[in-house]
Coordinates of C-alpha atoms and ligand atoms in Angstrom, one line a residue:
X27 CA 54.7 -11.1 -37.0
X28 CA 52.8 -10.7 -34.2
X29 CA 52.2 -14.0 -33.5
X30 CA 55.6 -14.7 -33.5
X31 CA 56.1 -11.6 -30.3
X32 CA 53.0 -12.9 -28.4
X33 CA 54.8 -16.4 -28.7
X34 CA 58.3 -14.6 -27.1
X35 CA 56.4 -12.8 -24.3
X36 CA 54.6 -16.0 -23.5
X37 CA 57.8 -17.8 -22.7
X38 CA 58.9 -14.9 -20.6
X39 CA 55.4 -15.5 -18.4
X40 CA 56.6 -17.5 -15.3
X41 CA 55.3 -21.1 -15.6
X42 CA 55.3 -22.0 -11.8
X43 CA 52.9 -19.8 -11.4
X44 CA 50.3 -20.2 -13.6
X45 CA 50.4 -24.0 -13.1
X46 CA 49.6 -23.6 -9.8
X47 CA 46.6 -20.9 -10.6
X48 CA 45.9 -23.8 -12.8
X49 CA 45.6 -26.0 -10.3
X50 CA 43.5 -24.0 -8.2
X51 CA 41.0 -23.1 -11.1
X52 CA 41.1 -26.1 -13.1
X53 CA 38.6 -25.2 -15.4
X54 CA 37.5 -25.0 -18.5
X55 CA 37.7 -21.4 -19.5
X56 CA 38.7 -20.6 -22.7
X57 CA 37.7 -24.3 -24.3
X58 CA 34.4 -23.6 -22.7
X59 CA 33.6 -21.1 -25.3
X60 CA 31.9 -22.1 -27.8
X61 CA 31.7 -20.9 -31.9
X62 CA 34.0 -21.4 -34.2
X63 CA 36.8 -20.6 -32.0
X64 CA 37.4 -20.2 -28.3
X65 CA 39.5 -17.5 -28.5
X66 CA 39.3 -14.1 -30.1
X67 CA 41.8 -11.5 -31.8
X68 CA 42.8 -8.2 -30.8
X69 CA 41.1 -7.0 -27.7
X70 CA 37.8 -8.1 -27.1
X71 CA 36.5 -7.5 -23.7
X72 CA 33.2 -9.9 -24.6
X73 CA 35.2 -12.6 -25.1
X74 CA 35.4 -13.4 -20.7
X75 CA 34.9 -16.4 -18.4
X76 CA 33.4 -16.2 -15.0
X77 CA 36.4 -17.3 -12.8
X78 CA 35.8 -16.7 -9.0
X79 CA 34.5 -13.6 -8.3
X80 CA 36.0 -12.1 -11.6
X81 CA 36.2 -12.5 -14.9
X82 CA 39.3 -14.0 -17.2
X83 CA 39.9 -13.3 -20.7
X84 CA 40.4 -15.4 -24.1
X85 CA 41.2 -12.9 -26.5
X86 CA 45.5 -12.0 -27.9
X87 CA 45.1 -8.1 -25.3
X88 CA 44.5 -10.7 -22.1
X89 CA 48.4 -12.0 -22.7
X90 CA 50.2 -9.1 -21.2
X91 CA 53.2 -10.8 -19.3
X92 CA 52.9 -9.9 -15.4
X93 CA 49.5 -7.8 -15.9
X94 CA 48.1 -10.3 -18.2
X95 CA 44.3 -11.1 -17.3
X96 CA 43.9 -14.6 -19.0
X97 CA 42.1 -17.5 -18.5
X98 CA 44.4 -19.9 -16.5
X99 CA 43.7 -22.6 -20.0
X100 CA 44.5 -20.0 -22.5
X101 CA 48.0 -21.2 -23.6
X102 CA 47.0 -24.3 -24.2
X103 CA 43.7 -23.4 -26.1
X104 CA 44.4 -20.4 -27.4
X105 CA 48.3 -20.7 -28.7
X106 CA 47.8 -24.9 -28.6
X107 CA 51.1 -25.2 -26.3
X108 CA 51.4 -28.5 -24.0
X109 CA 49.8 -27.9 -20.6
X110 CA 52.6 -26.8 -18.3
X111 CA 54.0 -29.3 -15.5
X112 CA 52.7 -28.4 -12.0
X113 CA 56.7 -27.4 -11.5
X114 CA 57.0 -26.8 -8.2
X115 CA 53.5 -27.6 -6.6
X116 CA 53.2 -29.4 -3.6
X117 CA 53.1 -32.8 -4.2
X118 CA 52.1 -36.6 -1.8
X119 CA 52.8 -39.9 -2.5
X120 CA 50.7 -42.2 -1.2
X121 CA 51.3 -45.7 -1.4
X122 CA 53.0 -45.2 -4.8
X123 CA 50.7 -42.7 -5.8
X124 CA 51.6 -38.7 -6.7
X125 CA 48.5 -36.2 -5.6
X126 CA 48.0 -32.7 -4.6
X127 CA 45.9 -30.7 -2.8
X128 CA 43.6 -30.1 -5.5
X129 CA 43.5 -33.4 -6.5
X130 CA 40.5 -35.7 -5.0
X131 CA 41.3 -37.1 -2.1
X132 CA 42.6 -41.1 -2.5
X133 CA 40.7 -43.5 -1.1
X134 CA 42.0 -46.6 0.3
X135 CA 39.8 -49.1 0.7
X136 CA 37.2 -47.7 3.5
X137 CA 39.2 -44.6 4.3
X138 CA 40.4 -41.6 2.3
X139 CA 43.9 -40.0 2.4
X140 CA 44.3 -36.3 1.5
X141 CA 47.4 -34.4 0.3
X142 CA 47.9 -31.5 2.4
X143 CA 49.6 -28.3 1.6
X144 CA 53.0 -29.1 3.3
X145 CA 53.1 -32.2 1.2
X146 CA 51.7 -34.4 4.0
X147 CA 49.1 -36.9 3.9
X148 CA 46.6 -37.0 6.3
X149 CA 44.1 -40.5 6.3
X150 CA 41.0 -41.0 7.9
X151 CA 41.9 -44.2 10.5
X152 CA 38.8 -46.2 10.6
X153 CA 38.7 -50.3 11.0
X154 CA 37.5 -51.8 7.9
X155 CA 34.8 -54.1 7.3
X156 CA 37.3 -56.5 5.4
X157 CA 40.6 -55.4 4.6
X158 CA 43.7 -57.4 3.1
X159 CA 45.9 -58.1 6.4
X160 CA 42.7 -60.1 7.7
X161 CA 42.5 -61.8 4.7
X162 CA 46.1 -63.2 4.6
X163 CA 45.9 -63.9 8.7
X164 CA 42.3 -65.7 7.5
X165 CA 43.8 -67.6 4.8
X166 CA 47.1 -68.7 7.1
X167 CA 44.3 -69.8 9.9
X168 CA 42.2 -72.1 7.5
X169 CA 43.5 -75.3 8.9
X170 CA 43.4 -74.8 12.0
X171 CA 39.7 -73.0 12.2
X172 CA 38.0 -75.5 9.8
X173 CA 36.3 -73.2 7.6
X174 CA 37.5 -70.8 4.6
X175 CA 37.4 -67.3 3.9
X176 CA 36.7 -65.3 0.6
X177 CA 37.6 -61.7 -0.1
X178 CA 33.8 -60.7 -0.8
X179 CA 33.6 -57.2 -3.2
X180 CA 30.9 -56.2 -1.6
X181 CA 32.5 -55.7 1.8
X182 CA 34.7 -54.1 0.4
X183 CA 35.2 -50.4 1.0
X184 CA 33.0 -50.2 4.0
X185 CA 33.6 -49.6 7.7
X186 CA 33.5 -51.9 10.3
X187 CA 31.1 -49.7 12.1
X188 CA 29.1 -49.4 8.9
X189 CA 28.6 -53.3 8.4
X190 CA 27.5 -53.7 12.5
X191 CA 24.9 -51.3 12.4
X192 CA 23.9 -51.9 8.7
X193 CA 24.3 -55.8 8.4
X194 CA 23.3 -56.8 11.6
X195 CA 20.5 -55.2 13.4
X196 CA 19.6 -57.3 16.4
X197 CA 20.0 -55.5 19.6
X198 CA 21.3 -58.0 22.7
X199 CA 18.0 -59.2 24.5
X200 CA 17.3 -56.7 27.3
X201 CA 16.1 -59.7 29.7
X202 CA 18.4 -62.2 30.1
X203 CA 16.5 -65.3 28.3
X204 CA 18.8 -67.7 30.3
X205 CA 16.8 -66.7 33.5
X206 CA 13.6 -67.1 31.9
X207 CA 11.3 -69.6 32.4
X208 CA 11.6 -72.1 29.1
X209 CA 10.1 -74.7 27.0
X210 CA 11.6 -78.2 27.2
X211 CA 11.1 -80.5 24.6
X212 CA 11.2 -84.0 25.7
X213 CA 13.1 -85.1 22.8
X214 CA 13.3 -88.9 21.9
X215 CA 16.0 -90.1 18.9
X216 CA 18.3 -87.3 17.6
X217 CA 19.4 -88.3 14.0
X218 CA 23.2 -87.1 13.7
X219 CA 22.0 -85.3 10.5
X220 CA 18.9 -83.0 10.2
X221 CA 18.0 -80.2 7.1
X222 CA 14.7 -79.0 7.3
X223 CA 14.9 -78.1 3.6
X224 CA 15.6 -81.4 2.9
X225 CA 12.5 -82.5 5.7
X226 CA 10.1 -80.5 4.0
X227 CA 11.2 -79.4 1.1
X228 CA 10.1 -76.5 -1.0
X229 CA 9.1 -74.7 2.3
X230 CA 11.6 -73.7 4.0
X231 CA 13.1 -69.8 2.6
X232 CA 16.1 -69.6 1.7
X233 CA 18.6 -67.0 2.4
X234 CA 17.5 -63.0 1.6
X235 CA 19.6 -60.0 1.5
X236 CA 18.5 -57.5 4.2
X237 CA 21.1 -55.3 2.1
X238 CA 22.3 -51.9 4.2
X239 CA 20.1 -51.8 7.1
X240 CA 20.0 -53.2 10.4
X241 CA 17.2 -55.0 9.9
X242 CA 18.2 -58.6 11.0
X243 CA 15.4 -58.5 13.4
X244 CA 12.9 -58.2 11.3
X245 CA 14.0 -60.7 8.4
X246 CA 14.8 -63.7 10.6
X247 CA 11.5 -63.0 12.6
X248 CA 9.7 -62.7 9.2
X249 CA 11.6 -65.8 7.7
X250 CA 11.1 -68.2 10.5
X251 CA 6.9 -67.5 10.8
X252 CA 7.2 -68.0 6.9
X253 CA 8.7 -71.4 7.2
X254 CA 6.2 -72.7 9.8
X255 CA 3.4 -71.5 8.0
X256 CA 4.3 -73.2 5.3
X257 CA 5.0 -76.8 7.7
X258 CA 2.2 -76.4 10.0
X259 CA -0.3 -75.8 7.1
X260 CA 1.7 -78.7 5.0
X261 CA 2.2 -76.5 1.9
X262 CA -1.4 -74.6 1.5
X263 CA 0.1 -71.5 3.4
X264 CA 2.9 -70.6 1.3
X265 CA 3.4 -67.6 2.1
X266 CA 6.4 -64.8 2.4
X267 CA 6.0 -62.4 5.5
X268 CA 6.6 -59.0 4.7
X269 CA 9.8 -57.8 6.9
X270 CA 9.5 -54.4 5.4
X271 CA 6.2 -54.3 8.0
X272 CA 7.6 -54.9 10.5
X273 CA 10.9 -52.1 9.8
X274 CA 7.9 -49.5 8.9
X275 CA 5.4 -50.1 11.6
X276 CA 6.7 -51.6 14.7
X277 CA 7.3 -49.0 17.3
X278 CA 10.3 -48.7 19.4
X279 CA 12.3 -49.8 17.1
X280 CA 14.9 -48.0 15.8
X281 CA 14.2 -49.4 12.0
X282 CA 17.0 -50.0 10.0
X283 CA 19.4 -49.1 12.8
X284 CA 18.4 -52.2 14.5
X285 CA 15.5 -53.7 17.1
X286 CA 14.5 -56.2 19.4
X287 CA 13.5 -60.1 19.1
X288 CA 10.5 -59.6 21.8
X289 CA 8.9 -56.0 20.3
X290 CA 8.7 -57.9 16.8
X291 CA 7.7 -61.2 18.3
X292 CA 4.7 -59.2 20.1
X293 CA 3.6 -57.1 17.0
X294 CA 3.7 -60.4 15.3
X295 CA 1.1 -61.6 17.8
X296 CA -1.1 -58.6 18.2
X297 CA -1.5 -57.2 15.0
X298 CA 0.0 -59.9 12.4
X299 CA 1.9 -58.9 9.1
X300 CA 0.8 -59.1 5.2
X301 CA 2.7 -61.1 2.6
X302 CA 5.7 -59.9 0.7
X303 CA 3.8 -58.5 -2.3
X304 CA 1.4 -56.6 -0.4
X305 CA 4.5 -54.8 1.7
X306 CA 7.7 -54.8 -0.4
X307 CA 11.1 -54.6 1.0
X308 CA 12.8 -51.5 0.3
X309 CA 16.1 -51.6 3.0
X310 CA 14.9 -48.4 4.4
X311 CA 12.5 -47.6 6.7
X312 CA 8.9 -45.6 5.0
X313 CA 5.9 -44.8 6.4
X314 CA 3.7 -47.4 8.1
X315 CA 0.8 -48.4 5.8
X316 CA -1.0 -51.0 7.7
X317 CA -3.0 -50.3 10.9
X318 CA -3.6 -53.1 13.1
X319 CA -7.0 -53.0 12.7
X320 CA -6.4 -53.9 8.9
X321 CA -7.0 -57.4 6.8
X322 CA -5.7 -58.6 4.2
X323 CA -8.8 -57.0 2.5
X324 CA -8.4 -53.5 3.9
X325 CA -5.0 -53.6 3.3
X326 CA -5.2 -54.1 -0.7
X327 CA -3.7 -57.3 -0.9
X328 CA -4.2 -59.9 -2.8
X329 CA -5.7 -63.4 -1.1
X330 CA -4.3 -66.3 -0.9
X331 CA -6.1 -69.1 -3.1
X332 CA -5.4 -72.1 -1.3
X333 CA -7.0 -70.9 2.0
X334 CA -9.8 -68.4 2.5
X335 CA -7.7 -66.2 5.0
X336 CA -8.6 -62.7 4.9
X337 CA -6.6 -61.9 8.5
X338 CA -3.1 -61.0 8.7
X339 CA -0.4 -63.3 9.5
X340 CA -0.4 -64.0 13.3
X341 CA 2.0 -65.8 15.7
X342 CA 1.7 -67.2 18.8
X343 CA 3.9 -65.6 21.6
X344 CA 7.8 -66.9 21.4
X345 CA 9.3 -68.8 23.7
X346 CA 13.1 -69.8 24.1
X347 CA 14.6 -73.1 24.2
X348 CA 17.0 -74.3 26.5
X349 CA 20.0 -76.2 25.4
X350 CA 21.5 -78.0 22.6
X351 CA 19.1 -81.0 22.5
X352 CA 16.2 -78.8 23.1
X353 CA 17.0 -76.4 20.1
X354 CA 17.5 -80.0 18.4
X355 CA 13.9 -81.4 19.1
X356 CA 12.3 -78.1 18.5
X357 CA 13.5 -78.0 14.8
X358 CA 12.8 -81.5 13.9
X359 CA 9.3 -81.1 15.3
X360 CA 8.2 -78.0 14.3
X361 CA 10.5 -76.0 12.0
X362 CA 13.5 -73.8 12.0
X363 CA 14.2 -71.2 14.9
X364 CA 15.6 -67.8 15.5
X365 CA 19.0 -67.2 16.9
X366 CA 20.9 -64.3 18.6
X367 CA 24.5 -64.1 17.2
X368 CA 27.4 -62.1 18.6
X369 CA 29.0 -61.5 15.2
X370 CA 32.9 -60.8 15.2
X371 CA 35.1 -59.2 11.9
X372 CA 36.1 -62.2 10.5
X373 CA 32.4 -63.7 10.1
X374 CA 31.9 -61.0 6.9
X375 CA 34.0 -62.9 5.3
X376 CA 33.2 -66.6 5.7
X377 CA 32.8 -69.1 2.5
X378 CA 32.3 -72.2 3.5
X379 CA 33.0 -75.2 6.1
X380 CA 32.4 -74.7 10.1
X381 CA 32.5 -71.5 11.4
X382 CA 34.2 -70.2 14.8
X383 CA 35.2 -67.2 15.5
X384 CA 39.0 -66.7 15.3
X385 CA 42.1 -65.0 16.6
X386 CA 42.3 -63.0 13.4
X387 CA 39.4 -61.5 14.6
X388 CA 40.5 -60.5 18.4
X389 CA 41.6 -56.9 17.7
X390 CA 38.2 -55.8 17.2
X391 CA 36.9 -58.1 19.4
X392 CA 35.2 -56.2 22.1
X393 CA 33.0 -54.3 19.1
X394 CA 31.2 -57.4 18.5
X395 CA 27.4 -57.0 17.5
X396 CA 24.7 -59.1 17.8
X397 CA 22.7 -60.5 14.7
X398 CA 20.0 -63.3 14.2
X399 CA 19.5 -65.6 11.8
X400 CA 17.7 -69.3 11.2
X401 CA 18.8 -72.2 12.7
X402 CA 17.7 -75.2 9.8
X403 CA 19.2 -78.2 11.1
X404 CA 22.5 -80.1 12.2
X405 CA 25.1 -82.1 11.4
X406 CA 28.8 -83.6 12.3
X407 CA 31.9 -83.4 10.5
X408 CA 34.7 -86.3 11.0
X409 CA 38.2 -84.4 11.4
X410 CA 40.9 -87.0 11.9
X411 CA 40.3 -88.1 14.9
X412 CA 37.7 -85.2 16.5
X413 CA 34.2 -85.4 15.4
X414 CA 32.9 -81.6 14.8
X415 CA 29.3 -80.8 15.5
X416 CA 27.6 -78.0 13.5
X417 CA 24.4 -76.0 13.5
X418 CA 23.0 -75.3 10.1
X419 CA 21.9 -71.8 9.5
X420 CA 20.6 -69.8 7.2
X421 CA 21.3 -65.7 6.8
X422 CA 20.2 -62.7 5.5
X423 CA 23.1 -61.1 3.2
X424 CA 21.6 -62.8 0.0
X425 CA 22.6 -66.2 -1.5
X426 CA 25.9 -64.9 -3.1
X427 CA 27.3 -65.2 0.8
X428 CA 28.8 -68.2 2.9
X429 CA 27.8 -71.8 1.5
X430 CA 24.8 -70.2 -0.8
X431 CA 23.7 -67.8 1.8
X432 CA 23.5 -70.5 4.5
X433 CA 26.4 -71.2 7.0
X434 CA 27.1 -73.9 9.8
X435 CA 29.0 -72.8 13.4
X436 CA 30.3 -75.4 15.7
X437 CA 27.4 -76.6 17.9
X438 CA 27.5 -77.3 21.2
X439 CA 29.7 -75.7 22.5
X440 CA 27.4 -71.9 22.7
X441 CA 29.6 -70.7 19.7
X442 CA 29.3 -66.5 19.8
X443 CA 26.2 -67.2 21.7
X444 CA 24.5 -68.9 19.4
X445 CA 22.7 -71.4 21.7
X446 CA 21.9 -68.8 24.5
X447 CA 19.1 -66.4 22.7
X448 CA 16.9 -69.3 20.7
X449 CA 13.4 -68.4 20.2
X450 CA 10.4 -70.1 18.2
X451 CA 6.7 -69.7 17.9
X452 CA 3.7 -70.9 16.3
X453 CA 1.5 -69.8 13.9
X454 CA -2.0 -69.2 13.8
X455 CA -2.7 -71.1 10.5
X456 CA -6.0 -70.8 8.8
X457 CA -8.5 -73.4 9.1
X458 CA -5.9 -75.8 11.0
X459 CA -6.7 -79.6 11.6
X460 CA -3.8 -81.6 12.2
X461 CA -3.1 -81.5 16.0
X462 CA 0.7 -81.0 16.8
X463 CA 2.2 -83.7 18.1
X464 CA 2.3 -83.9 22.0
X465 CA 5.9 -82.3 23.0
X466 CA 7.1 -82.1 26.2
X467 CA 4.1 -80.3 28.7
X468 CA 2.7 -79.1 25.8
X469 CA -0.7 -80.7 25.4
X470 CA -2.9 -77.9 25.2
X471 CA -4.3 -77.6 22.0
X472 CA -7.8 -77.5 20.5
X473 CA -9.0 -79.4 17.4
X474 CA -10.7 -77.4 14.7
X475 CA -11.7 -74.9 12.3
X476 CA -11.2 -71.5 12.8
X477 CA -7.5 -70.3 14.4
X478 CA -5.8 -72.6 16.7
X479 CA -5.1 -71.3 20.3
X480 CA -1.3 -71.3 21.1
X481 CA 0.4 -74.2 22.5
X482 CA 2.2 -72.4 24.6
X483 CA 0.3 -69.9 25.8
X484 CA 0.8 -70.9 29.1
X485 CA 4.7 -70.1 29.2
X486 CA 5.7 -67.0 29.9
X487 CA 6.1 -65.0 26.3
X488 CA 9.8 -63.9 25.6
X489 CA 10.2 -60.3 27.3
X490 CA 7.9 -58.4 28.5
X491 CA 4.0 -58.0 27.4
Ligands
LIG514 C1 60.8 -25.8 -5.4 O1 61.1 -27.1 -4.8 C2 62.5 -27.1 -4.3 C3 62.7 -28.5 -3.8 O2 61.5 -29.0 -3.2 C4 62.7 -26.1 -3.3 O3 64.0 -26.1 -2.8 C5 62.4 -24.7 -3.9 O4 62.5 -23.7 -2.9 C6 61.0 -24.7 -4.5 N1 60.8 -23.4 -5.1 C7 59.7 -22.7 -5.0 C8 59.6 -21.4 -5.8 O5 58.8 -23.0 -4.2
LIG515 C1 40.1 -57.9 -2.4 O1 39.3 -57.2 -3.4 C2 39.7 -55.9 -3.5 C3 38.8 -55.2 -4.5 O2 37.5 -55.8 -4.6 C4 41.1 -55.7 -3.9 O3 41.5 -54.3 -4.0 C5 42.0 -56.4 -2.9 O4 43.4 -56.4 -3.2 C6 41.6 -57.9 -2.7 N1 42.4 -58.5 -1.7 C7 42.7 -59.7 -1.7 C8 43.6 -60.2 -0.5 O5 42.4 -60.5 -2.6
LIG516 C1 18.7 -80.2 27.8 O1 17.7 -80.0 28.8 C2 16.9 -81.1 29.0 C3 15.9 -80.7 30.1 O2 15.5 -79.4 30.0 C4 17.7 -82.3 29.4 O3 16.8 -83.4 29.5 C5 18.8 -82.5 28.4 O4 19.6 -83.6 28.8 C6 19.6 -81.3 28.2 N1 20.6 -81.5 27.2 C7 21.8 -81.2 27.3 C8 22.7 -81.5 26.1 O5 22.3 -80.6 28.2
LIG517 C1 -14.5 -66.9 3.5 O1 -14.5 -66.3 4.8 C2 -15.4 -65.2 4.9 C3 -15.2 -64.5 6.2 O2 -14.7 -65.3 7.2 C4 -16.8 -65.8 4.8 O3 -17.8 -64.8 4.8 C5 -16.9 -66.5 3.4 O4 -18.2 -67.2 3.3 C6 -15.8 -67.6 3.3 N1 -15.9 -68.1 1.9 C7 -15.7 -69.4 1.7 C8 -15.8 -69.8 0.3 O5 -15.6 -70.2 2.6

């Protein structure tokens, strides 16, 4: 009997509001309780939930039509009715989606969309790093550019802005190289085709993943002294410079918001780095562990076995080359070089084929970044009629990118500045004895043990210092 009058006064209670209290305390209250029931009989005034500053009640005394105190879930809990429809709540529709203000916010892709209380929606407006309208212009384009697009997951949900400071992480040289003072590389025979994974293979690295942080800089500086290492010494330096170093202990840098070519190329000379092992990669920047008064000894490493080196890794200074043919000759020689990139939108989300940048990309055009990567080798595509030169390169977003982490961009032609920033330099290998061939004016070199003087120590170091 008195169930059956607390059931006709709770019909009376006015549903619209208590939906929206329930939307504003969501809960749970009453099926928070624990025991053998949440609720309680009679009046109970121990039988309360903390709700706001206040407290709400479970028990049959709470249910007192307008005056009632109870928990905003004790129909349902308590009496096991349906949860009431949020009647007359505001309500947005997004892109086919109902929400309220108490619901999360949606998120759409990179940006997020929130209800507001006059049944607005209000969206944050950012660029994406990918979204689908430059996927379908990218996919209507693929003729016509020459190379194929893929809708990566990974880019997905992430600001444009995000992806240049975090992906890239190459700041534009502060000297312009052009006016620098270069080498020259007398070079004799191109072949039409050149890989220098194929030339020396097992040697060169192949693409890492640099993963959120600006740290381009570092890994392609890192990368290229590992391959030549590994040429110059003809396989008995095998070894994988640590790029985390160089994020945690070059100064004026600005770590894993980006740096420049000519600071890292100068710690590489001064101090030298460790191997991988010894300083693991971590995508953040930590505190610098190796002082450049350390070895490999000092610095708790382990040694190499083919080669009693107990020094860090040293390079010689950089130096940049000059055009197309040069860059050519340099890489056959002596190994891969580093490249400055200005990176547009639509290079996130190249597959395959020859890259160049394309109109798809143009609205965001003037928020280019700059990036640098490994220039491995060449080649030349036959299209109809047009013969389409490439540059073989090799990034750092991880193999599951591009043509398995690698990409090739039109060459020749200074494609988003690839030829104008190219930079190489030469090791200081352990116990070297094979004299590098004579290129060019570079003759100076000294046969024998101990570490090999620079070749091109007299040309003016990339930058300043
Ligand atoms: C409920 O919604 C209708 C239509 O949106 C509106 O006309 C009415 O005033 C609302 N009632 C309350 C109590 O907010
Ligand atoms: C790309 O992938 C995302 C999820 O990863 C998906 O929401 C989107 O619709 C896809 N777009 C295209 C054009 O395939
Ligand atoms: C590149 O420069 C060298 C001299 O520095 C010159 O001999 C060569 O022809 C140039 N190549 C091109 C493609 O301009
Ligand atoms: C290795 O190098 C150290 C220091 O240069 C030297 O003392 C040691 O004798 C060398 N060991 C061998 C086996 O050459």
């Amino acid at each position: 009997m008195r169930n059956l009058l607390l059931v006709l006064a709770l019909v009376a209670v006015a549903t619209g509001q208590s939906s929206r209290f329930r939307q504003e305390f969501p809960g749970p209250y009453c099926a928070a309780r624990f025991g053998s029931s949440n609720c309680c009989q009679d009046r109970q005034d121990g039988c309360a939930q903390p709700i706001s500053t206040t407290l709400c009640y479970c028990d049959e005394f709470c249910d007192r039509g307008e005056h009632g105190d109870c928990c905003p879930d004790y129909e349902e809990v308590c009496l096991g009715m349906p949860p009431s429809e949020p009647e007359n709540a505001t309500s947005c529709l997004y892109k086919n989606r109902y929400f309220t203000p108490f619901d999360p916010n949606i998120v759409d892709n990179c940006n997020t969309c929130k209800c507001n209380m006059d049944g607005s929606v209000t969206c944050t407006e950012d660029i994406c790093l990918v979204d689908d309208d430059l996927l379908r212009q990218l996919h209507h384009l693929e003729r016509s550019i020459g190379w194929k697009a893929t809708n990566y997951s990974e880019w997905w949900g992430r600001k444009y802005d995000e992806g240049k400071v975090l992906r890239l992480g190459t700041f534009q040289p502060k000297i312009l190289v052009k006016a620098m003072k270069r080498l020259s590389n007398k070079g004799g025979v191109l072949p039409k085709y050149f890989d220098a994974s194929e030339h020396w293979t097992g040697l060169i690295t192949e693409a890492r993943d640099q993963g959120w942080c600006g740290s381009s800089w570092a890994f392609s500086t890192a990368t290229m002294a590992s391959d030549r290492f590994a040429i110059l010494s003809k396989g008995r330096e095998m070894v994988q410079l640590a790029p985390q170093q160089m994020l945690a202990c070059v100064r004026r840098q600005r770590g894993c918001n980006g740096g420049h070519l000519d600071t890292a190329w100068q710690y590489l000379r001064r101090v030298g780095v460790v191997n991988e092992e010894c300083y693991p990669y971590i995508a953040a920047q930590n505190v610098c562990k190796i002082s450049p008064e350390d070895t490999l000894v000092t610095a708790n490493c382990e040694l190499p076995v083919k080669v009693n080196r107990t020094l860090m890794y040293k390079m010689g200074p950089a130096f940049s080359l000059n055009n197309e043919t040069d860059i050519m000759t340099e890489i056959k020689e002596r190994g891969t070089v580093q490249a400055i990139m200005r990176v547009y939108r639509d290079f996130f989300s190249y597959r395959s084929g020859v890259y160049r940048h394309s109109a798809a990309a143009t609205p965001a055009e003037e928020r280019s970044a700059y990036h640098s990567v490994r220039l491995i080798g060449w080649g030349e595509d036959r299209v109809g009629y047009d013969v389409v030169k490439y540059w073989i390169a090799i990034n750092s977003w991880g193999q599951w990118w591009g043509e398995n982490g690698r990409f090739r961009i039109l060459r020749g032609s200074n494609e988003c500045d690839i030829e104008s920033y190219v930079l190489a330099s030469n090791p200081y290998v352990h116990e070297h004895v094979q004299a590098i061939r004579k290129v060019g004016e570079l003759q100076e070199l000294i046969v024998g043990t101990g570490y090999v003087p620079h070749p091109s120590r007299r040309y003016p170091p990339y930058g300043r210092g």
